[in-house]
């Protein structure tokens, strides 16, 4: 199933992607829900960020190609106020210096998770989507905390929808800037697999339905400039596309 969140009649609504149509639903999008009977064309629909998390957790240096190996998973937090969806602009703060894209696969929690094991993770993850953990490198390097480097407004792009039928350890993905591939990887290359990361986080932090986990970015990331278009594409999910503008 592909679950999307859209703008419909001026309000957010949940819908199932069925071919070239969106079938609207009501109820709990991650639990008991039913079709409203209303359908709208996918083409031309305004897709919103496909989650409304209480928290965003992201994994640092979780690909060997991106940094020195670490002995334990290294989660950090991004604020929900940084979220944007497909098509929305990434805004470069005027005094941030270098800002990079970070293409990632994102897990979306579907069931409350506290102190779960790796074997229990699948029962608590609803599905997966694409993410861009936008990062201001000079702030990240110079500040004691990463609060503005990782959580400036628009620095957490997610979408286009959630795909529920995927093996989290077998997702190929890539990032493109202006059509040029700048990152190309596979979740089998993660230092700590998706299930291991979710279980690790849940030992100390309760994950609620709708919370999201960025699982890590590979290789060398690309600098963004105003006028760029950045795309994160994951096989089995789709493409998250965002333009870049100056703040």
C-alpha positions as a LaTeX table, in Angstrom:
\begin{tabular}{lrrr}
\hline
Residue & $x$ (\AA) & $y$ (\AA) & $z$ (\AA) \\
\hline
Unk1 & 0.00 & 0.00 & 0.00 \\
Unk2 & 1.06 & 3.55 & $-0.68$ \\
Unk3 & $-0.27$ & 6.07 & 1.82 \\
Unk4 & $-0.23$ & 9.73 & 0.87 \\
Unk5 & $-1.18$ & 12.91 & 2.67 \\
Unk6 & $-2.63$ & 15.56 & 0.40 \\
Unk7 & $-4.27$ & 18.95 & 0.39 \\
Unk8 & $-7.98$ & 18.47 & $-0.35$ \\
Unk9 & $-10.54$ & 21.28 & $-0.30$ \\
Unk10 & $-8.03$ & 23.41 & 1.58 \\
Unk11 & $-7.37$ & 20.87 & 4.32 \\
Unk12 & $-4.94$ & 17.97 & 4.88 \\
Unk13 & $-6.39$ & 14.55 & 4.01 \\
Unk14 & $-5.09$ & 10.98 & 3.83 \\
Unk15 & $-5.39$ & 8.87 & 0.70 \\
Unk16 & $-4.29$ & 5.56 & $-0.76$ \\
Unk17 & $-2.39$ & 5.79 & $-4.05$ \\
Unk18 & $-4.10$ & 3.51 & $-6.55$ \\
Unk19 & $-2.54$ & 3.83 & $-9.99$ \\
Unk20 & $-3.15$ & 7.34 & $-11.24$ \\
Unk21 & $-5.79$ & 8.08 & $-8.59$ \\
Unk22 & $-5.93$ & 8.87 & $-4.90$ \\
Unk23 & $-8.65$ & 7.13 & $-2.88$ \\
Unk24 & $-9.45$ & 9.26 & 0.17 \\
Unk25 & $-9.74$ & 7.57 & 3.56 \\
Unk26 & $-11.00$ & 8.49 & 7.01 \\
Unk27 & $-10.00$ & 7.16 & 10.41 \\
Unk28 & $-6.52$ & 6.26 & 11.65 \\
Unk29 & $-4.16$ & 6.25 & 8.63 \\
Unk30 & $-1.80$ & 3.89 & 10.48 \\
Unk31 & $-4.59$ & 1.72 & 11.87 \\
Unk32 & $-8.32$ & 1.27 & 11.34 \\
Unk33 & $-9.53$ & 3.38 & 8.45 \\
Unk34 & $-12.02$ & 3.14 & 5.62 \\
Unk35 & $-12.48$ & 4.63 & 2.17 \\
Unk36 & $-14.70$ & 7.69 & 1.91 \\
Unk37 & $-15.66$ & 6.75 & $-1.63$ \\
Unk38 & $-14.14$ & 9.94 & $-3.00$ \\
Unk39 & $-11.32$ & 9.71 & $-5.53$ \\
Unk40 & $-9.15$ & 12.43 & $-7.05$ \\
Unk41 & $-6.52$ & 12.34 & $-9.81$ \\
Unk42 & $-2.94$ & 11.88 & $-8.63$ \\
Unk43 & $-1.76$ & 14.19 & $-11.38$ \\
Unk44 & $-2.15$ & 17.71 & $-10.12$ \\
Unk45 & $-2.73$ & 16.76 & $-6.48$ \\
Unk46 & $-0.76$ & 18.68 & $-3.86$ \\
Unk47 & 1.20 & 16.12 & $-1.89$ \\
Unk48 & 2.06 & 17.01 & 1.70 \\
Unk49 & 4.65 & 15.53 & 4.02 \\
Unk50 & 3.28 & 11.98 & 4.53 \\
Unk51 & 3.63 & 12.03 & 8.32 \\
Unk52 & 2.93 & 14.34 & 11.24 \\
Unk53 & 5.61 & 13.24 & 13.72 \\
Unk54 & 5.99 & 14.17 & 17.36 \\
Unk55 & 9.71 & 13.68 & 16.81 \\
Unk56 & 12.25 & 13.15 & 14.06 \\
Unk57 & 15.26 & 10.95 & 14.82 \\
Unk58 & 18.18 & 10.76 & 12.39 \\
Unk59 & 21.22 & 8.49 & 12.29 \\
Unk60 & 24.70 & 9.98 & 12.00 \\
Unk61 & 27.59 & 8.31 & 10.16 \\
Unk62 & 25.60 & 5.17 & 9.40 \\
Unk63 & 27.38 & 4.42 & 6.10 \\
Unk64 & 31.12 & 3.75 & 6.13 \\
Unk65 & 31.39 & 5.80 & 2.95 \\
Unk66 & 30.18 & 8.88 & 4.87 \\
Unk67 & 32.51 & 8.85 & 7.86 \\
Unk68 & 34.68 & 6.92 & 10.28 \\
Unk69 & 33.01 & 3.75 & 11.65 \\
Unk70 & 31.28 & 4.07 & 15.02 \\
Unk71 & 30.87 & 1.39 & 17.67 \\
Unk72 & 27.22 & 2.08 & 18.47 \\
Unk73 & 24.32 & 3.74 & 16.60 \\
Unk74 & 24.49 & 7.54 & 16.76 \\
Unk75 & 20.99 & 9.07 & 16.68 \\
Unk76 & 20.32 & 12.81 & 16.82 \\
Unk77 & 17.12 & 14.86 & 16.72 \\
Unk78 & 15.60 & 17.15 & 14.12 \\
Unk79 & 12.57 & 19.29 & 14.92 \\
Unk80 & 9.17 & 18.68 & 13.28 \\
Unk81 & 9.03 & 22.41 & 12.44 \\
Unk82 & 11.73 & 21.71 & 9.82 \\
Unk83 & 9.42 & 19.40 & 7.83 \\
Unk84 & 8.42 & 20.04 & 4.24 \\
Unk85 & 6.79 & 17.79 & 1.66 \\
Unk86 & 7.23 & 17.14 & $-2.05$ \\
Unk87 & 7.54 & 20.23 & $-4.20$ \\
Unk88 & 8.07 & 22.59 & $-1.30$ \\
Unk89 & 11.17 & 24.78 & $-1.35$ \\
Unk90 & 14.31 & 24.18 & 0.66 \\
Unk91 & 15.24 & 27.66 & 1.91 \\
Unk92 & 18.92 & 28.46 & 2.37 \\
Unk93 & 19.49 & 30.71 & 5.41 \\
Unk94 & 21.41 & 33.79 & 4.25 \\
Unk95 & 24.18 & 33.41 & 6.84 \\
Unk96 & 24.50 & 29.60 & 6.87 \\
Unk97 & 27.41 & 29.19 & 4.48 \\
Unk98 & 27.58 & 25.78 & 2.82 \\
Unk99 & 24.33 & 23.77 & 2.89 \\
Unk100 & 24.29 & 20.16 & 1.64 \\
Unk101 & 21.66 & 17.66 & 0.64 \\
Unk102 & 21.63 & 14.28 & 2.41 \\
Unk103 & 19.58 & 11.62 & 0.65 \\
Unk104 & 18.20 & 8.92 & 2.95 \\
Unk105 & 15.59 & 6.20 & 3.36 \\
Unk106 & 13.15 & 7.13 & 6.13 \\
Unk107 & 11.21 & 4.72 & 8.34 \\
Unk108 & 7.74 & 5.77 & 9.51 \\
Unk109 & 6.51 & 4.38 & 12.83 \\
Unk110 & 3.00 & 2.95 & 12.77 \\
Unk111 & 2.62 & 1.52 & 16.28 \\
Unk112 & 3.88 & 2.83 & 19.62 \\
Unk113 & 7.38 & 1.43 & 20.21 \\
Unk114 & 9.09 & 1.36 & 23.59 \\
Unk115 & 11.87 & $-1.06$ & 24.48 \\
Unk116 & 11.29 & $-3.31$ & 21.48 \\
Unk117 & 13.70 & $-5.89$ & 20.09 \\
Unk118 & 15.06 & $-6.06$ & 16.56 \\
Unk119 & 12.68 & $-8.97$ & 15.92 \\
Unk120 & 9.71 & $-6.81$ & 16.96 \\
Unk121 & 10.53 & $-3.81$ & 14.77 \\
Unk122 & 8.54 & $-4.88$ & 11.71 \\
Unk123 & 5.34 & $-4.93$ & 13.77 \\
Unk124 & 5.95 & $-1.28$ & 14.76 \\
Unk125 & 7.14 & 0.25 & 11.47 \\
Unk126 & 4.34 & 1.24 & 9.11 \\
Unk127 & 6.48 & 1.77 & 6.02 \\
Unk128 & 9.20 & 3.75 & 4.29 \\
Unk129 & 9.62 & 6.96 & 2.35 \\
Unk130 & 12.36 & 9.21 & 0.97 \\
Unk131 & 14.07 & 11.90 & 3.01 \\
Unk132 & 16.51 & 14.75 & 2.63 \\
Unk133 & 18.36 & 15.60 & 5.86 \\
Unk134 & 19.43 & 19.08 & 4.71 \\
Unk135 & 22.49 & 20.20 & 6.67 \\
Unk136 & 24.35 & 23.50 & 7.13 \\
Unk137 & 27.95 & 22.33 & 7.31 \\
Unk138 & 29.59 & 25.38 & 8.88 \\
Unk139 & 26.99 & 25.52 & 11.65 \\
Unk140 & 27.34 & 21.77 & 12.11 \\
Unk141 & 31.09 & 22.10 & 12.52 \\
Unk142 & 31.24 & 25.28 & 14.62 \\
Unk143 & 28.24 & 25.00 & 16.94 \\
Unk144 & 28.29 & 22.88 & 20.09 \\
Unk145 & 24.84 & 21.53 & 19.20 \\
Unk146 & 23.40 & 20.77 & 15.74 \\
Unk147 & 20.08 & 22.51 & 16.40 \\
Unk148 & 20.27 & 25.04 & 13.57 \\
Unk149 & 22.51 & 23.00 & 11.25 \\
Unk150 & 19.93 & 20.22 & 11.11 \\
Unk151 & 16.62 & 21.85 & 12.13 \\
Unk152 & 16.42 & 25.15 & 10.29 \\
Unk153 & 13.02 & 25.62 & 8.69 \\
Unk154 & 12.67 & 23.41 & 5.54 \\
Unk155 & 15.69 & 21.24 & 6.46 \\
Unk156 & 13.65 & 18.02 & 6.76 \\
Unk157 & 12.15 & 17.09 & 3.40 \\
Unk158 & 10.06 & 13.89 & 3.34 \\
Unk159 & 7.91 & 12.19 & 0.69 \\
Unk160 & 6.31 & 11.60 & $-1.69$ \\
Unk161 & 4.29 & 8.96 & 0.20 \\
Unk162 & 4.77 & 5.93 & 2.47 \\
Unk163 & 5.29 & 2.51 & 0.90 \\
Unk164 & 4.36 & $-0.34$ & 3.26 \\
Unk165 & 5.56 & $-3.37$ & 1.29 \\
Unk166 & 9.36 & $-3.13$ & 1.37 \\
Unk167 & 12.26 & $-4.96$ & 2.98 \\
Unk168 & 14.10 & $-2.19$ & 4.87 \\
Unk169 & 17.45 & $-3.88$ & 4.36 \\
Unk170 & 17.04 & $-4.08$ & 0.56 \\
Unk171 & 16.23 & $-0.57$ & $-0.69$ \\
Unk172 & 18.37 & 1.06 & $-3.36$ \\
Unk173 & 18.29 & 4.84 & $-3.45$ \\
Unk174 & 20.06 & 7.79 & $-4.99$ \\
Unk175 & 20.18 & 11.57 & $-4.83$ \\
Unk176 & 20.31 & 13.91 & $-7.80$ \\
Unk177 & 20.98 & 17.63 & $-8.03$ \\
Unk178 & 19.80 & 19.17 & $-11.29$ \\
Unk179 & 19.53 & 15.69 & $-12.77$ \\
Unk180 & 23.10 & 14.63 & $-11.88$ \\
Unk181 & 23.50 & 11.66 & $-9.53$ \\
Unk182 & 25.44 & 12.77 & $-6.46$ \\
Unk183 & 24.73 & 9.81 & $-4.14$ \\
Unk184 & 23.96 & 6.17 & $-4.96$ \\
Unk185 & 23.64 & 3.50 & $-2.27$ \\
Unk186 & 21.66 & 0.59 & $-0.83$ \\
Unk187 & 20.36 & 0.03 & 2.69 \\
Unk188 & 22.23 & $-3.28$ & 2.82 \\
Unk189 & 25.35 & $-1.09$ & 3.17 \\
Unk190 & 24.21 & 0.51 & 6.43 \\
Unk191 & 26.57 & 0.11 & 9.40 \\
Unk192 & 23.53 & $-0.45$ & 11.63 \\
Unk193 & 20.50 & $-1.78$ & 9.80 \\
Unk194 & 17.13 & $-0.08$ & 9.87 \\
Unk195 & 15.65 & $-2.58$ & 12.34 \\
Unk196 & 18.67 & $-2.28$ & 14.62 \\
Unk197 & 18.42 & 1.52 & 14.64 \\
Unk198 & 14.71 & 1.59 & 15.47 \\
Unk199 & 15.14 & $-0.95$ & 18.26 \\
Unk200 & 18.13 & 0.98 & 19.67 \\
Unk201 & 16.22 & 4.28 & 19.74 \\
Unk202 & 13.21 & 2.65 & 21.39 \\
Unk203 & 15.27 & 1.56 & 24.40 \\
Unk204 & 15.35 & 5.14 & 25.69 \\
Unk205 & 12.81 & 7.08 & 23.63 \\
Unk206 & 9.19 & 6.08 & 23.00 \\
Unk207 & 8.41 & 6.24 & 19.29 \\
Unk208 & 4.82 & 7.18 & 18.50 \\
Unk209 & 2.77 & 6.51 & 15.34 \\
Unk210 & 3.83 & 9.01 & 12.69 \\
Unk211 & 7.32 & 9.53 & 14.11 \\
Unk212 & 10.06 & 9.20 & 11.51 \\
Unk213 & 13.62 & 7.87 & 11.53 \\
Unk214 & 16.16 & 9.03 & 8.94 \\
Unk215 & 18.42 & 6.01 & 8.58 \\
Unk216 & 21.65 & 7.63 & 7.38 \\
Unk217 & 23.24 & 9.14 & 4.28 \\
Unk218 & 26.05 & 7.65 & 2.16 \\
Unk219 & 29.17 & 8.96 & 0.50 \\
Unk220 & 29.99 & 12.60 & $-0.11$ \\
Unk221 & 27.03 & 14.94 & $-0.07$ \\
Unk222 & 26.51 & 17.78 & $-2.55$ \\
Unk223 & 26.31 & 21.50 & $-1.87$ \\
Unk224 & 23.02 & 23.18 & $-2.68$ \\
Unk225 & 22.59 & 26.58 & $-4.32$ \\
Unk226 & 19.57 & 28.71 & $-5.03$ \\
Unk227 & 17.95 & 27.57 & $-8.28$ \\
Unk228 & 18.89 & 23.92 & $-7.82$ \\
Unk229 & 16.40 & 21.07 & $-7.86$ \\
Unk230 & 17.26 & 18.17 & $-5.57$ \\
Unk231 & 15.67 & 14.73 & $-5.94$ \\
Unk232 & 15.84 & 11.72 & $-3.64$ \\
Unk233 & 14.67 & 8.53 & $-5.35$ \\
Unk234 & 14.22 & 5.14 & $-3.67$ \\
Unk235 & 13.32 & 2.00 & $-5.57$ \\
Unk236 & 9.86 & 0.80 & $-4.66$ \\
Unk237 & 8.91 & 4.20 & $-3.26$ \\
Unk238 & 9.29 & 7.03 & $-5.75$ \\
Unk239 & 10.89 & 10.45 & $-6.04$ \\
Unk240 & 11.00 & 13.30 & $-3.52$ \\
Unk241 & 11.66 & 16.49 & $-5.46$ \\
Unk242 & 12.32 & 19.93 & $-3.93$ \\
Unk243 & 13.52 & 23.19 & $-5.43$ \\
Unk244 & 16.12 & 25.26 & $-3.58$ \\
Unk245 & 15.71 & 28.99 & $-2.96$ \\
Unk246 & 17.68 & 31.71 & $-1.18$ \\
Unk247 & 16.43 & 32.88 & 2.19 \\
\hline
\end{tabular}
